[in-house]
PDB file of C-alpha atoms in Angstrom:
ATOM      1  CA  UNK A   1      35.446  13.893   1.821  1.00 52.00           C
ATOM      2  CA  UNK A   2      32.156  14.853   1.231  1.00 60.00           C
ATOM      3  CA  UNK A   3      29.141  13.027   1.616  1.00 71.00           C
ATOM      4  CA  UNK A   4      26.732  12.651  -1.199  1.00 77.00           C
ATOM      5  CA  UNK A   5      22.588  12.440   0.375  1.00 87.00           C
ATOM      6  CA  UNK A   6      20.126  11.401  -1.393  1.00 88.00           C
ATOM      7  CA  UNK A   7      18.080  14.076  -0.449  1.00 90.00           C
ATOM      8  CA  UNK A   8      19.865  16.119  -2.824  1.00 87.00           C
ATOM      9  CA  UNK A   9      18.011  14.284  -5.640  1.00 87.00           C
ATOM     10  CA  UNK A  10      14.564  15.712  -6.568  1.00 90.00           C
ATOM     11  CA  UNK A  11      13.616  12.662  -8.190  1.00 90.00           C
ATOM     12  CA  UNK A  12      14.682  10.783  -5.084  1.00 91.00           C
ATOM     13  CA  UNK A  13      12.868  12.843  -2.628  1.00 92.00           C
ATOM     14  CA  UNK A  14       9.370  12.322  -5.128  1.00 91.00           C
ATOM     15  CA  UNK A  15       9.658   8.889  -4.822  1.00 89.00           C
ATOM     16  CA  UNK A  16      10.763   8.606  -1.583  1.00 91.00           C
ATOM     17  CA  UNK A  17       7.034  10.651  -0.232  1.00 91.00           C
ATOM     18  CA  UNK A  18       5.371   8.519  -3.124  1.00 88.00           C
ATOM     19  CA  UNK A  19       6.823   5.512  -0.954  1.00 88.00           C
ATOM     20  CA  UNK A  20       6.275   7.127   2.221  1.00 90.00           C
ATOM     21  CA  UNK A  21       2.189   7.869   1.401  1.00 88.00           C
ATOM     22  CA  UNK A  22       1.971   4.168  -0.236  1.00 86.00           C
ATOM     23  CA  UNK A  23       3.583   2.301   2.758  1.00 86.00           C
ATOM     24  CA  UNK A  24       1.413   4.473   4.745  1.00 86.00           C
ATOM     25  CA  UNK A  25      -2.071   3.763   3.026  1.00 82.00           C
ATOM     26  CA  UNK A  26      -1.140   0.200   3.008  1.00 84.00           C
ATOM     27  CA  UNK A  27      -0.308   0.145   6.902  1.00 84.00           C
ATOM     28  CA  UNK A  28      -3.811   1.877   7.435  1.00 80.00           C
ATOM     29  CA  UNK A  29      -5.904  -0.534   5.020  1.00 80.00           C
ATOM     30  CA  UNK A  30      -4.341  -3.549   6.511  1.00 82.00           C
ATOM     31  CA  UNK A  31      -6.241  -2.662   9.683  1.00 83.00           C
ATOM     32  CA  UNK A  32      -9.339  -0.481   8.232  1.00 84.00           C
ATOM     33  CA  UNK A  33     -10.200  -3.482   6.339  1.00 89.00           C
ATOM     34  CA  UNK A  34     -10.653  -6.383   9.380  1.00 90.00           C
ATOM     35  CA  UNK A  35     -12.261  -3.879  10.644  1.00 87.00           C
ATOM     36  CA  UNK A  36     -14.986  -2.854   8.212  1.00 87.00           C
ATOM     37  CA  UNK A  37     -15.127  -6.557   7.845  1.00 91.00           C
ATOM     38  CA  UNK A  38     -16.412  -6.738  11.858  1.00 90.00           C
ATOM     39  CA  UNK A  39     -18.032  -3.800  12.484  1.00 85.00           C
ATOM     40  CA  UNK A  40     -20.214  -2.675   9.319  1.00 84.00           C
ATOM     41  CA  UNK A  41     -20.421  -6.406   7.817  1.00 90.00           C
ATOM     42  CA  UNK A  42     -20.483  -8.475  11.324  1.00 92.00           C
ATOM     43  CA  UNK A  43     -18.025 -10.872   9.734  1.00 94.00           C
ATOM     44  CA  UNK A  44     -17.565 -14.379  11.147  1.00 95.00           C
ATOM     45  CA  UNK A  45     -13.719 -15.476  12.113  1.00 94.00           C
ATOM     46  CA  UNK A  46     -14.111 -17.651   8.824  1.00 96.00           C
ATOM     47  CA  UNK A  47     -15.059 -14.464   7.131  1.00 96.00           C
ATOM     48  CA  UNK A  48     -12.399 -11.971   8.511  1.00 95.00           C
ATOM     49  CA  UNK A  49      -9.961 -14.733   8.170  1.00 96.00           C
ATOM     50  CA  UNK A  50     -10.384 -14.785   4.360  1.00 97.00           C
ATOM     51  CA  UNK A  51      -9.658 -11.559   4.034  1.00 95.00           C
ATOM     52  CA  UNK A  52      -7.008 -11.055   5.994  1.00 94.00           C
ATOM     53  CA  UNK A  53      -5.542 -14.359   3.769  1.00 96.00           C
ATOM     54  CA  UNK A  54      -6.484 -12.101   0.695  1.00 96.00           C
ATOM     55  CA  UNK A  55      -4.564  -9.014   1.550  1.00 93.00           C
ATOM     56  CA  UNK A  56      -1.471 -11.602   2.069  1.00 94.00           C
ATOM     57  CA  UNK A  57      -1.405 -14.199  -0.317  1.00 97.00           C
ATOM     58  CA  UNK A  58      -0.311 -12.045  -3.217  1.00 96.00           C
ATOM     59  CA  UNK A  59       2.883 -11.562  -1.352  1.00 95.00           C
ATOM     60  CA  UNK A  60       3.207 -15.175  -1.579  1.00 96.00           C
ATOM     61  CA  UNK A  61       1.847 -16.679  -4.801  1.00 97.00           C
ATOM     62  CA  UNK A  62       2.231 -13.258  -7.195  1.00 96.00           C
ATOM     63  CA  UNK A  63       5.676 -12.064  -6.380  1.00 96.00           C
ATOM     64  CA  UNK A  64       7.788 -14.287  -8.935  1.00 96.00           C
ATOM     65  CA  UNK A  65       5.555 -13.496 -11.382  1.00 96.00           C
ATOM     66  CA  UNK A  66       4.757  -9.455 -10.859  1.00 97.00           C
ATOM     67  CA  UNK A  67       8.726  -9.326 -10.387  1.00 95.00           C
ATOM     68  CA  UNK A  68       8.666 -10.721 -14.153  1.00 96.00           C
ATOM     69  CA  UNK A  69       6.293  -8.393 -15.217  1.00 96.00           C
ATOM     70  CA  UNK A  70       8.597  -5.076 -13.594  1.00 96.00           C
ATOM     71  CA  UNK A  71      11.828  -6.573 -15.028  1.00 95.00           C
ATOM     72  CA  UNK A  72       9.878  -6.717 -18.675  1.00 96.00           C
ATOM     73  CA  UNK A  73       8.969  -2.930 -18.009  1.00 96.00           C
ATOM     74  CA  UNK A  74       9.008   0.539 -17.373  1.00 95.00           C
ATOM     75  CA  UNK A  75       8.832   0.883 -13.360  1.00 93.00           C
ATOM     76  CA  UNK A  76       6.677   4.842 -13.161  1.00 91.00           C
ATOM     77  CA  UNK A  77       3.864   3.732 -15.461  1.00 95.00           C
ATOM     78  CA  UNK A  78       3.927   0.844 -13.385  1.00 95.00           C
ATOM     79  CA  UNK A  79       3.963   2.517  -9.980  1.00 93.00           C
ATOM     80  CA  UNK A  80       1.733   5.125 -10.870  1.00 93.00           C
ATOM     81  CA  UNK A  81      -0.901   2.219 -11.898  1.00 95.00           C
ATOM     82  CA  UNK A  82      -0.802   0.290  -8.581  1.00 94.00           C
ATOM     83  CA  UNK A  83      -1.442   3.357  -7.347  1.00 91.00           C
ATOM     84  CA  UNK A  84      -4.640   4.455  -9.252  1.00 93.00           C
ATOM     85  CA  UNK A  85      -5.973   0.868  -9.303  1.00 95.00           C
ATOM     86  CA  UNK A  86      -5.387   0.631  -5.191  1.00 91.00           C
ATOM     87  CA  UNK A  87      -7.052   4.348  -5.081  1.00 89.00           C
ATOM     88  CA  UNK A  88      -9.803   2.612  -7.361  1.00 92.00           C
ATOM     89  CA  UNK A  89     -11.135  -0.056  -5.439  1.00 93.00           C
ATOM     90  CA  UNK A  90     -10.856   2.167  -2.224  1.00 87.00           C
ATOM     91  CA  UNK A  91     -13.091   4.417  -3.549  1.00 88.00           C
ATOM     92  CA  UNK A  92     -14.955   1.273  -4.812  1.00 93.00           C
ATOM     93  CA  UNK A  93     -15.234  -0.150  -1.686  1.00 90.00           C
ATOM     94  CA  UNK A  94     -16.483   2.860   0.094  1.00 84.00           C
ATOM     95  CA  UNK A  95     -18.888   3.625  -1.898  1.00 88.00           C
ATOM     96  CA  UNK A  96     -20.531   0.455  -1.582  1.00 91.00           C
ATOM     97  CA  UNK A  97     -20.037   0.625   2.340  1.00 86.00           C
ATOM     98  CA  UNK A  98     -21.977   3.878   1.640  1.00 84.00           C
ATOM     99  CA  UNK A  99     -25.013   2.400   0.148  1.00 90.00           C
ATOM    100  CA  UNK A 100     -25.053  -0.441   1.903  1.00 88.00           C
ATOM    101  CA  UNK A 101     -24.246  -2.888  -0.620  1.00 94.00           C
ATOM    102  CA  UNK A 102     -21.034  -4.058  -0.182  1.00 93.00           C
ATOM    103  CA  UNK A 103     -20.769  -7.971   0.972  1.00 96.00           C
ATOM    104  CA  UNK A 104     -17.919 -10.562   2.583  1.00 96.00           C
ATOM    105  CA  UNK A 105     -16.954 -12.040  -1.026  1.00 97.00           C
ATOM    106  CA  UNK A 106     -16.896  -7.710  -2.531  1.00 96.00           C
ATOM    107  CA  UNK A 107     -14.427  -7.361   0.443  1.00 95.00           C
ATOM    108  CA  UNK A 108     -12.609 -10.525   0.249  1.00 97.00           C
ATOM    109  CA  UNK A 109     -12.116  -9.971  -3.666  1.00 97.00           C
ATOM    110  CA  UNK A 110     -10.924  -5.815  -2.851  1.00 95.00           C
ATOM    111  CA  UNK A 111      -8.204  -7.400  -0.527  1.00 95.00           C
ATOM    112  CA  UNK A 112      -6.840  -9.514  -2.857  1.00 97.00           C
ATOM    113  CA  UNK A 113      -6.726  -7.030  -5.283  1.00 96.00           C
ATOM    114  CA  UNK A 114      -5.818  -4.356  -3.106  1.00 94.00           C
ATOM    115  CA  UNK A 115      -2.586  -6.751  -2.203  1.00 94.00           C
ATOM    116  CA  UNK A 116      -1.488  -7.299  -5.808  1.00 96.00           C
ATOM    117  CA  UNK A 117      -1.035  -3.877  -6.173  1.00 95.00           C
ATOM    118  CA  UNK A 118       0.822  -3.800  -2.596  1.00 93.00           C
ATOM    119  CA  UNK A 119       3.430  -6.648  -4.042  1.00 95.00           C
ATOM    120  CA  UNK A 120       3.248  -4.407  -7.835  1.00 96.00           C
ATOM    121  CA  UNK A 121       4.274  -1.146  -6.360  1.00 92.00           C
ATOM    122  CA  UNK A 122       6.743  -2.798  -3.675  1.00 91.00           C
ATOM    123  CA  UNK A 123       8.913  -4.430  -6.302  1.00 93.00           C
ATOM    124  CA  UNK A 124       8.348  -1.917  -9.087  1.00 93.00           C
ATOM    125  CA  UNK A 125       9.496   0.603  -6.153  1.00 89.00           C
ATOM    126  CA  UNK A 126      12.522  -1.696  -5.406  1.00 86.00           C
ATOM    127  CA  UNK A 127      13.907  -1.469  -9.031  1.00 88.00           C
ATOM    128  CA  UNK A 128      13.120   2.097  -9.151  1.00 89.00           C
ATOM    129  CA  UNK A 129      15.124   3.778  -6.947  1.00 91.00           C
ATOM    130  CA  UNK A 130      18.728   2.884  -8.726  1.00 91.00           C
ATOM    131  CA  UNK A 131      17.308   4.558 -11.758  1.00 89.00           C
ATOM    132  CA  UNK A 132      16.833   7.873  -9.662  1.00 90.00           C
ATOM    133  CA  UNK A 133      19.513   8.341  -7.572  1.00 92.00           C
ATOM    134  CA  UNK A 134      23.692   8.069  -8.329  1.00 91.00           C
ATOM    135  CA  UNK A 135      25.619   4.703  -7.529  1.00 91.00           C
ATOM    136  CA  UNK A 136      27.006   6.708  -4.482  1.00 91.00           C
ATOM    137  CA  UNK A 137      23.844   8.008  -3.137  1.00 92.00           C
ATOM    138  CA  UNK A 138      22.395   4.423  -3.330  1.00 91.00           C
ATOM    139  CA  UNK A 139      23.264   3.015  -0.076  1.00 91.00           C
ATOM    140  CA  UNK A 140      21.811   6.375   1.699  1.00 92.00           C
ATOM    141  CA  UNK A 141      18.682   6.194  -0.457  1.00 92.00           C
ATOM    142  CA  UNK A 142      18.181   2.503   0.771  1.00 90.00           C
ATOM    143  CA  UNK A 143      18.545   3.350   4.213  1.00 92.00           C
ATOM    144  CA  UNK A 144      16.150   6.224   4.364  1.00 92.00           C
ATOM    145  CA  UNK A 145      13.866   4.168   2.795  1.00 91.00           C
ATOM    146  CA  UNK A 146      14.300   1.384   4.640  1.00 90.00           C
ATOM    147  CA  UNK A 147      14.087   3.411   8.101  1.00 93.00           C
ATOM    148  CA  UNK A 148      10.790   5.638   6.958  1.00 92.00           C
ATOM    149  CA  UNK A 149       9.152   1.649   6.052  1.00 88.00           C
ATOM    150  CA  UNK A 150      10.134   0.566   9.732  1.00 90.00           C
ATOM    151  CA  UNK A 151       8.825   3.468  11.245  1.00 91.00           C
ATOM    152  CA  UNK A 152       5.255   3.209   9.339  1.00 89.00           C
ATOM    153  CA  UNK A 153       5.033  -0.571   9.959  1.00 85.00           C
ATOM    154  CA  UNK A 154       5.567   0.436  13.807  1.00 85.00           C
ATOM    155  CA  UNK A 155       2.937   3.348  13.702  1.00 83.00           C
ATOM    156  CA  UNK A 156       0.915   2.974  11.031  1.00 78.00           C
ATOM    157  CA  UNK A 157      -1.321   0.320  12.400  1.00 75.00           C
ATOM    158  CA  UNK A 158      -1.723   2.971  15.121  1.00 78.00           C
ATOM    159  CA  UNK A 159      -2.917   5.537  12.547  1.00 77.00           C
ATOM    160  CA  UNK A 160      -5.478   2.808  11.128  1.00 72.00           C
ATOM    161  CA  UNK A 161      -6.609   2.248  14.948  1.00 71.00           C
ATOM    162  CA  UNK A 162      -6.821   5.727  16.252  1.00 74.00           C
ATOM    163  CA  UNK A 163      -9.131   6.119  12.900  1.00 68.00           C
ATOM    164  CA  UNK A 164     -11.080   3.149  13.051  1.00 64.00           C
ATOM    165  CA  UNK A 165     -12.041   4.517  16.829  1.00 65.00           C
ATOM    166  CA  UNK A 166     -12.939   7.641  15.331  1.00 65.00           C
ATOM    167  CA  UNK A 167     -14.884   6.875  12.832  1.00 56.00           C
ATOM    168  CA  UNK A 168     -16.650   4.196  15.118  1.00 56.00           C
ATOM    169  CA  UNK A 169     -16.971   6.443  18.094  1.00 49.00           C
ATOM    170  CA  UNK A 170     -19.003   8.910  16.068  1.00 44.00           C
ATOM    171  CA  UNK A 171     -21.293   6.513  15.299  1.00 41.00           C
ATOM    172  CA  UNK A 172     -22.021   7.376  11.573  1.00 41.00           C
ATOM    173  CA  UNK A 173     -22.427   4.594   9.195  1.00 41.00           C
ATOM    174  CA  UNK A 174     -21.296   7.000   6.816  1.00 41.00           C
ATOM    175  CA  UNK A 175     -17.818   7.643   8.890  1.00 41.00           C
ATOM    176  CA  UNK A 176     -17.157   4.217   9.464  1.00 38.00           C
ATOM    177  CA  UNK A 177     -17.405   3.298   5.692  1.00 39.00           C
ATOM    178  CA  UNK A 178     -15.183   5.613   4.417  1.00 41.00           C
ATOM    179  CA  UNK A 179     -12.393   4.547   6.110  1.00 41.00           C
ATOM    180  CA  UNK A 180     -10.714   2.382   3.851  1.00 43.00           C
ATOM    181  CA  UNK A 181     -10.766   5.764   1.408  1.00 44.00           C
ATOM    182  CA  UNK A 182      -8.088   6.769   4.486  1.00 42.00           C
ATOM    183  CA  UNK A 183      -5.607   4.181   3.030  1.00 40.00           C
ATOM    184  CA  UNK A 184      -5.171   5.563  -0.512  1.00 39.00           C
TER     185      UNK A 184
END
């Protein structure tokens, strides 16, 4: 019997490095964030801990409801707009790092955003993947996904930190600022 990969699907293996690059970016900003929040804003616990609660409640309080919204429609536009809106306020929140305007509540309001779009593309991705790939090549395309997710939630926070001591060790406001642009 032969078996049937998922890697033989082209549509799999595009949303499968769309996946890979989003779990990635997200791994990265969940660390370049807090940090930002320390080093370039000198954040109080009080401070960082708000933020870090507005990366993670949407994961809590939005999933019913954004799981309502991807049953109700098409999954790619909706992928491809977490995506652009995440890229958005990166860019957003760099830029203001840049010019040395960006504040606690600017930060605390990019998490939050920043992890609605986490929980959109998650589910959205979730429902997605059965459209792409046949009934038989389900199970595989599960597991790969499921093992390249493990693997970036074990090393990804080390790609945040090895670039957070980068950009810190060079000393550059500039550097340091544009690190959440890293997590797109």
């Amino acid at each position: 019997m032969t078996k049937v990969t998922a890697w033989s699907s082209r549509d799999f293996r595009r949303i499968w490095g769309a996946t890979t690059a989003s779990a990635l970016g997200n791994e990265v900003g969940e660390l370049a964030l807090p940090v930002l929040a320390l080093v370039w804003l000198g954040a109080s616990a009080e401070e960082l801990s708000w933020v870090r609660v507005a990366t993670f409640l949407p994961y809590l309080a939005l999933t019913l409801w954004i799981g309502v919204l991807v049953d109700r429609h098409p999954r790619r536009p909706l992928l491809i707009g977490a995506e652009a809106v995440s890229a958005c306020v990166l860019l957003t929140t760099a830029g203001l790092a840049l010019v040395g305007s960006l504040t606690i509540p600017m930060l605390i309001a990019a998490a939050a955003v920043l992890g609605s779009m986490a929980v959109l593309h998650m589910l959205a991705d979730f429902s997605f993947v059965p459209l792409v790939v046949s009934r038989e090549q389900l199970a595989d395309a599960n597991a790969r996904i499921t093992a390249t997710q493990s693997a970036i939630g074990i090393g990804g926070s080390g790609v945040g930190g090895a670039l957070a001591s980068m950009f810190h060790g060079a000393g550059e406001r500039g550097g340091s600022a544009s690190l959440p642009v890293f997590s797109c």
